[in-house]
Amino acid sequence: ALKGNAGAIIGATDNAKPVTIEMGGNDLVLGAADGASEAVQGIVANTSKVEIKDAGKLTIQANGDASAIYATGNGAVVNVETANEYKVVKLEANGTSDKAVLHAADGAQVEIGGKINITKTSGNDAIFVGNGAQVVLKGGVIVSADDDGVAIRIVDGGKVTINQDGTQKVVTNGDIV
């Protein structure tokens, strides 16, 4: 497990210095350290690239005013590939903020190549995609904070593609707007 006290656990903000992690099929948990008093984001890409290859089960937990994956800006890319189609990428945000669990904006691209489980325990959206950003998901479960919440919010030319190859199913709890 990798635990952080503030900021981002994995971050890339310089497009000349992309971050690549080769997991070799191993499992990993990224999350806030016990008792962390500041917001902790999981993966942040700001006009740069974060790539996780050959992941086993991957869990990314954000707390406070934070997202599990936050990608923004042209050139920002987050790409997560799992070791096989049965490995799950779990994204959680347990803060009380309005930050989405997965946030992509301003031309960013996020692709998760395994089953997903995205859970927002309080606040607003599970997934937010806007301003020309694109999110590609294999399939899985997307859950908003409550029955009145939004599972997927798409604004200003954002695009979400789910189950493009037809091999997975998707289940949502919350609206798609």
Short mmCIF file of C-alpha atoms in Angstrom, two decimals:
data_model
loop_
_atom_site.label_atom_id
_atom_site.label_comp_id
_atom_site.label_asym_id
_atom_site.label_seq_id
_atom_site.Cartn_x
_atom_site.Cartn_y
_atom_site.Cartn_z
CA ALA A 1 0.00 0.00 0.00
CA LEU A 2 1.11 3.55 -0.74
CA LYS A 3 -0.30 6.08 1.71
CA GLY A 4 -0.14 9.87 1.56
CA ASN A 5 -0.76 12.71 4.00
CA ALA A 6 -1.54 15.53 1.52
CA GLY A 7 -1.58 16.31 -2.20
CA ALA A 8 -1.35 13.45 -4.71
CA ILE A 9 0.03 9.99 -4.13
CA ILE A 10 1.01 9.69 -7.81
CA GLY A 11 1.29 12.91 -9.77
CA ALA A 12 2.53 14.10 -13.15
CA THR A 13 2.54 17.81 -13.95
CA ASP A 14 5.41 18.05 -16.46
CA ASN A 15 4.74 16.57 -19.91
CA ALA A 16 8.49 16.04 -20.34
CA LYS A 17 8.42 13.70 -17.31
CA PRO A 18 5.57 11.17 -17.65
CA VAL A 19 5.07 8.60 -14.89
CA THR A 20 4.93 4.90 -15.80
CA ILE A 21 4.43 2.13 -13.23
CA GLU A 22 4.84 -1.53 -14.23
CA MET A 23 2.98 -3.63 -11.65
CA GLY A 24 3.71 -7.13 -12.94
CA GLY A 25 0.19 -8.31 -12.06
CA ASN A 26 0.58 -7.33 -8.38
CA ASP A 27 -2.18 -5.77 -6.30
CA LEU A 28 -1.87 -2.21 -4.96
CA VAL A 29 -3.81 0.15 -2.67
CA LEU A 30 -3.27 3.91 -2.96
CA GLY A 31 -4.89 5.94 -0.22
CA ALA A 32 -4.76 8.50 2.52
CA ALA A 33 -2.57 7.77 5.51
CA ASP A 34 -4.42 7.00 8.73
CA GLY A 35 -5.32 10.30 10.36
CA ALA A 36 -4.42 12.43 7.30
CA SER A 37 -5.83 15.89 7.99
CA GLU A 38 -5.54 17.29 4.45
CA ALA A 39 -7.11 16.21 1.16
CA VAL A 40 -5.30 13.32 -0.51
CA GLN A 41 -5.85 12.58 -4.22
CA GLY A 42 -4.87 9.26 -5.73
CA ILE A 43 -3.59 9.97 -9.25
CA VAL A 44 -3.21 13.48 -10.69
CA ALA A 45 -2.26 14.24 -14.30
CA ASN A 46 -2.06 17.91 -15.19
CA THR A 47 -1.00 18.27 -18.85
CA SER A 48 1.15 15.15 -18.40
CA LYS A 49 0.82 11.35 -18.48
CA VAL A 50 0.41 8.69 -15.79
CA GLU A 51 0.42 5.11 -17.02
CA ILE A 52 -0.10 1.99 -14.89
CA LYS A 53 0.63 -1.25 -16.72
CA ASP A 54 -0.19 -4.88 -15.92
CA ALA A 55 -2.05 -4.07 -12.69
CA GLY A 56 -3.51 -6.72 -10.46
CA LYS A 57 -6.36 -5.53 -8.25
CA LEU A 58 -5.90 -1.74 -7.90
CA THR A 59 -7.69 0.34 -5.27
CA ILE A 60 -7.39 4.14 -5.24
CA GLN A 61 -8.94 5.95 -2.29
CA ALA A 62 -9.28 9.74 -1.99
CA ASN A 63 -10.30 11.64 1.10
CA GLY A 64 -11.33 15.20 1.83
CA ASP A 65 -11.80 17.61 -1.07
CA ALA A 66 -10.19 15.22 -3.57
CA SER A 67 -10.65 12.77 -6.46
CA ALA A 68 -9.26 9.25 -6.85
CA ILE A 69 -8.26 10.17 -10.44
CA TYR A 70 -7.97 13.82 -11.45
CA ALA A 71 -6.89 14.62 -15.02
CA THR A 72 -6.97 18.08 -16.53
CA GLY A 73 -5.42 19.95 -19.43
CA ASN A 74 -4.51 19.12 -23.02
CA GLY A 75 -1.96 16.32 -22.97
CA ALA A 76 -3.15 14.99 -19.62
CA VAL A 77 -3.53 11.22 -19.85
CA VAL A 78 -4.24 8.56 -17.22
CA ASN A 79 -4.09 5.03 -18.58
CA VAL A 80 -4.63 1.98 -16.36
CA GLU A 81 -4.26 -1.49 -17.88
CA THR A 82 -4.99 -4.58 -15.80
CA ALA A 83 -3.25 -7.94 -16.02
CA ASN A 84 -6.46 -9.52 -17.30
CA GLU A 85 -10.13 -8.71 -17.79
CA TYR A 86 -11.08 -10.11 -14.36
CA LYS A 87 -8.92 -7.71 -12.32
CA VAL A 88 -10.87 -4.82 -10.79
CA VAL A 89 -9.87 -1.17 -10.57
CA LYS A 90 -11.67 0.29 -7.56
CA LEU A 91 -11.95 4.07 -7.19
CA GLU A 92 -13.38 5.52 -3.98
CA ALA A 93 -13.89 9.01 -2.57
CA ASN A 94 -15.17 9.33 0.97
CA GLY A 95 -14.90 13.08 1.51
CA THR A 96 -17.91 15.31 1.84
CA SER A 97 -16.90 17.50 -1.11
CA ASP A 98 -18.43 17.96 -4.51
CA LYS A 99 -15.32 16.52 -6.22
CA ALA A 100 -16.07 13.57 -8.49
CA VAL A 101 -14.31 10.26 -7.83
CA LEU A 102 -13.05 10.32 -11.43
CA HIS A 103 -12.61 13.86 -12.80
CA ALA A 104 -11.50 14.55 -16.38
CA ALA A 105 -11.60 18.04 -17.90
CA ASP A 106 -10.02 20.45 -20.37
CA GLY A 107 -9.06 17.92 -23.04
CA ALA A 108 -7.72 15.23 -20.69
CA GLN A 109 -8.04 11.51 -21.48
CA VAL A 110 -8.62 8.69 -18.98
CA GLU A 111 -8.76 5.03 -19.96
CA ILE A 112 -9.23 2.12 -17.58
CA GLY A 113 -8.79 -1.25 -19.26
CA GLY A 114 -10.27 -3.52 -16.61
CA LYS A 115 -13.49 -3.88 -14.66
CA ILE A 116 -14.26 -0.81 -12.59
CA ASN A 117 -15.94 -0.21 -9.27
CA ILE A 118 -16.37 3.54 -8.76
CA THR A 119 -18.03 4.56 -5.49
CA LYS A 120 -18.84 8.04 -4.17
CA THR A 121 -19.92 7.79 -0.52
CA SER A 122 -20.95 11.43 -0.08
CA GLY A 123 -21.07 14.62 -2.11
CA ASN A 124 -21.90 14.81 -5.80
CA ASP A 125 -20.79 12.94 -8.93
CA ALA A 126 -19.10 9.58 -9.26
CA ILE A 127 -17.70 10.57 -12.72
CA PHE A 128 -17.34 14.07 -14.17
CA VAL A 129 -16.21 14.57 -17.78
CA GLY A 130 -16.15 18.01 -19.33
CA ASN A 131 -14.57 20.56 -21.64
CA GLY A 132 -13.54 18.15 -24.39
CA ALA A 133 -12.20 15.45 -22.07
CA GLN A 134 -12.69 11.76 -22.83
CA VAL A 135 -13.11 8.75 -20.52
CA VAL A 136 -13.03 5.14 -21.77
CA LEU A 137 -14.12 2.39 -19.37
CA LYS A 138 -14.26 -1.36 -19.93
CA GLY A 139 -17.32 -1.95 -17.72
CA GLY A 140 -18.30 -2.51 -14.11
CA VAL A 141 -20.17 -0.65 -11.37
CA ILE A 142 -20.58 3.13 -10.95
CA VAL A 143 -22.31 4.28 -7.76
CA SER A 144 -23.21 7.83 -6.72
CA ALA A 145 -23.58 8.97 -3.11
CA ASP A 146 -27.32 8.32 -2.92
CA ASP A 147 -30.37 7.76 -5.06
CA ASP A 148 -30.48 11.46 -5.94
CA GLY A 149 -26.82 11.55 -6.96
CA VAL A 150 -25.22 11.54 -10.38
CA ALA A 151 -23.32 8.48 -11.55
CA ILE A 152 -21.94 10.15 -14.70
CA ARG A 153 -22.01 13.87 -15.52
CA ILE A 154 -20.96 14.95 -19.04
CA VAL A 155 -20.70 18.67 -19.91
CA ASP A 156 -19.20 20.97 -22.56
CA GLY A 157 -18.16 18.39 -25.13
CA GLY A 158 -17.00 15.68 -22.73
CA LYS A 159 -17.28 12.07 -23.91
CA VAL A 160 -17.66 8.76 -22.06
CA THR A 161 -17.31 5.39 -23.76
CA ILE A 162 -18.21 2.24 -21.81
CA ASN A 163 -17.99 -1.39 -22.98
CA GLN A 164 -16.78 -0.46 -26.45
CA ASP A 165 -15.76 -4.04 -27.26
CA GLY A 166 -19.05 -5.53 -25.98
CA THR A 167 -17.41 -7.90 -23.49
CA GLN A 168 -18.46 -6.28 -20.19
CA LYS A 169 -21.61 -4.99 -18.51
CA VAL A 170 -22.11 -1.74 -16.62
CA VAL A 171 -24.34 -1.10 -13.64
CA THR A 172 -25.04 2.43 -12.40
CA ASN A 173 -26.73 3.78 -9.30
CA GLY A 174 -27.58 7.40 -9.99
CA ASP A 175 -28.42 9.56 -12.94
CA ILE A 176 -26.46 9.96 -16.15
CA VAL A 177 -26.65 13.62 -17.16
#
